[in-house]
Short mmCIF file of C-alpha atoms in Angstrom, two decimals:
data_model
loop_
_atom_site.label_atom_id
_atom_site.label_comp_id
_atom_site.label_asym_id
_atom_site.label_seq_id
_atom_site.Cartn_x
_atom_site.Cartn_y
_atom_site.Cartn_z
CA UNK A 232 76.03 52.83 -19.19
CA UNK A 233 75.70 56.16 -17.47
CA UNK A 234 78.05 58.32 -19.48
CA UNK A 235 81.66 56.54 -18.10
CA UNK A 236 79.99 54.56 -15.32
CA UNK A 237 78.13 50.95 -15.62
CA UNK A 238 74.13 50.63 -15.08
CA UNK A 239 74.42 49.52 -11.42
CA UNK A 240 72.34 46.23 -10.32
CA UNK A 241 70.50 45.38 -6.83
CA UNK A 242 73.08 42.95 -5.52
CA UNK A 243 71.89 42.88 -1.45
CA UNK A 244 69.45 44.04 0.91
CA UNK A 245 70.18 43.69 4.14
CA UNK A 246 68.20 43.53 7.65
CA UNK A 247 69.21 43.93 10.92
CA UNK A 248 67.81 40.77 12.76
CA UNK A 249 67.58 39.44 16.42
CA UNK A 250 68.34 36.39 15.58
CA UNK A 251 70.24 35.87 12.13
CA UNK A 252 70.57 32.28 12.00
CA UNK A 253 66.99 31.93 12.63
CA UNK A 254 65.76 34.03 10.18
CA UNK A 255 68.24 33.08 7.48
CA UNK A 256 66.82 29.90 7.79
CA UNK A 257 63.35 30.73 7.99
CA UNK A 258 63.77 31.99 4.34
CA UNK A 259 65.53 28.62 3.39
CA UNK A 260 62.56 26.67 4.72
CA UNK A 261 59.78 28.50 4.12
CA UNK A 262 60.85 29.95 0.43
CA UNK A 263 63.60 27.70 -0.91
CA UNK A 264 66.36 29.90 -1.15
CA UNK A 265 70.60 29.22 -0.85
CA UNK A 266 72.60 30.11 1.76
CA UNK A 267 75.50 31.70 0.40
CA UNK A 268 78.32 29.58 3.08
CA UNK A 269 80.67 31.38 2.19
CA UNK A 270 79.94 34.76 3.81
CA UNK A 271 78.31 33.00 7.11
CA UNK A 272 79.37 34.15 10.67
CA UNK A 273 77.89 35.03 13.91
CA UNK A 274 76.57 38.43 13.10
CA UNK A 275 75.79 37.67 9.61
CA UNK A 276 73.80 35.45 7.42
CA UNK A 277 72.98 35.90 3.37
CA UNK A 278 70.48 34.16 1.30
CA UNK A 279 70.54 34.03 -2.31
CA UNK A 280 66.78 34.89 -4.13
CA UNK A 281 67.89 34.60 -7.55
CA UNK A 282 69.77 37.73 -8.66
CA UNK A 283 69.57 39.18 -5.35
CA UNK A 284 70.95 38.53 -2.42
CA UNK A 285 69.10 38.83 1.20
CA UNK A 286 71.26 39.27 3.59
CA UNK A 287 70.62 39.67 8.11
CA UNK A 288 72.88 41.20 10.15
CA UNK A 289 72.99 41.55 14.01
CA UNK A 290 72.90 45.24 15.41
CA UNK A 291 76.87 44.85 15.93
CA UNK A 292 77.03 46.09 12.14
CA UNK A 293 76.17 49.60 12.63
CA UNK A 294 79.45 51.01 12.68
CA UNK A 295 80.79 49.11 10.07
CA UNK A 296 77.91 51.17 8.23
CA UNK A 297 78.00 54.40 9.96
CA UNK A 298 73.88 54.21 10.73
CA UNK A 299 72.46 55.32 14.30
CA UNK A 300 70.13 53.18 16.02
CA UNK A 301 66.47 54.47 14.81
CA UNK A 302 63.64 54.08 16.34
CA UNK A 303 61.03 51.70 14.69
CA UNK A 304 58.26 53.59 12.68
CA UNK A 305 56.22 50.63 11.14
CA UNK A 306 56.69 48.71 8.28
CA UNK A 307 59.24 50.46 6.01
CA UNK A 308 59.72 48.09 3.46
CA UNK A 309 58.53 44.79 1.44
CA UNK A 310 60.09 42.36 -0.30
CA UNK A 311 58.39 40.86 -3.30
CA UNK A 312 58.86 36.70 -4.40
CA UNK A 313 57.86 36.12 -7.84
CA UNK A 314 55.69 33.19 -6.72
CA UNK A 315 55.64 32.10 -11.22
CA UNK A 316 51.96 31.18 -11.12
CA UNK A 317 48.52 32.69 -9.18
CA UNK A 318 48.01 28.76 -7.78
CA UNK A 319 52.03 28.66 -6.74
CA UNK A 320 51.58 31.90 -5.05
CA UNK A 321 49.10 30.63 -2.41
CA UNK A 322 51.21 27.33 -1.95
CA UNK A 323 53.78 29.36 -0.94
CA UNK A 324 52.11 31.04 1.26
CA UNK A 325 50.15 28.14 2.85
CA UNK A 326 54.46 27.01 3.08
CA UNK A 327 55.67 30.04 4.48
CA UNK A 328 52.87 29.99 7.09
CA UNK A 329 53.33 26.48 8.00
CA UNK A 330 57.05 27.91 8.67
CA UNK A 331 56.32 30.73 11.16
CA UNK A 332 55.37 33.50 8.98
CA UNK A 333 52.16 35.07 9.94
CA UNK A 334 49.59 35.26 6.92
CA UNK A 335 49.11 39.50 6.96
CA UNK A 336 46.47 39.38 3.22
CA UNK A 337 45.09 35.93 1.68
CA UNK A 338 46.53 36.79 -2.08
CA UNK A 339 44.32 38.90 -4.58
CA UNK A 340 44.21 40.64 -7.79
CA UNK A 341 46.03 44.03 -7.23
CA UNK A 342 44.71 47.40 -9.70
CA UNK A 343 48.41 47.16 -10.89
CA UNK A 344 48.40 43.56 -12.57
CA UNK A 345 49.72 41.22 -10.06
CA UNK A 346 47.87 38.69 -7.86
CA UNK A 347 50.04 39.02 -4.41
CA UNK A 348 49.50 37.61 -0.84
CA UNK A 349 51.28 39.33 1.71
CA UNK A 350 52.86 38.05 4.84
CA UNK A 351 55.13 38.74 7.79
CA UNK A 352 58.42 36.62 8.39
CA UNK A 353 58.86 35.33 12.14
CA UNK A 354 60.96 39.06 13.33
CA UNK A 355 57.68 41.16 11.71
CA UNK A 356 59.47 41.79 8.15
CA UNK A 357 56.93 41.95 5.57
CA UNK A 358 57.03 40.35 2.34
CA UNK A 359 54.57 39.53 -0.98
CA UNK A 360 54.37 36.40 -3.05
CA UNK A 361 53.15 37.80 -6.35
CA UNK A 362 52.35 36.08 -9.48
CA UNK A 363 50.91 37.83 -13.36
CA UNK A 364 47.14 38.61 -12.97
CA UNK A 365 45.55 35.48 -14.87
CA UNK A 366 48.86 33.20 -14.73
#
């Protein structure tokens, strides 16, 4: 607790997609994870990655959020899977590729003790499978 106000948690993250059903599902395929049904429509998709939810929302969402359109500058952020194990993290890979992601790094031993591969989903989002150095 923050004086009166509760430690907050990371409940979503949300990207703005061409195609939401597509990639929604690419992340059900390729990694496993829930759709959450419940908050499903045509400009929206969520997927649940264990405490987290990921969710994809078309460009009609912007002024719901009060965000200007801004012009693309590169990759700007990564998700990271806890793959559980160094071998599971480069089955999941192999899995993910095999569903349209593009293998960006084969996985390695990182400086900061994690072995991660790193990828790109099918709309150019980039995400890591990581797994414990030695695991």
């Amino acid at each position: 607790m923050v004086g009166l106000m509760p430690k907050l948690n990371v409940a979503y993250v949300t990207f703005l997609a061409r195609d939401v059903a597509a990639l929604a599902q690419f992340y059900i395929d390729a990694l496993g994870l829930e759709e959450v049904l419940s908050s499903r429509d045509e400009r929206y998709r969520e997927v649940r990655g264990g405490g987290c939810m990921i969710g994809f929302a078309t460009e009609t969402v912007r002024p719901y959020v009060n965000l200007p359109e801004i012009e693309p500058v590169g990759t700007r952020s990564i998700l990271t899977f806890d793959g559980g194990s160094v071998a599971a993290v480069s089955e999941w890979a192999q899995r993910a590729v095999a569903h349209g992601a593009a293998l960006v790094r084969e996985g390695l031993d990182t400086p900061f003790g994690q072995h991660q591969a790193v990828l790109s989903d099918p709309e150019g989002n980039a995400f890591r499978l990581s797994a414990a150095t030695g695991s």
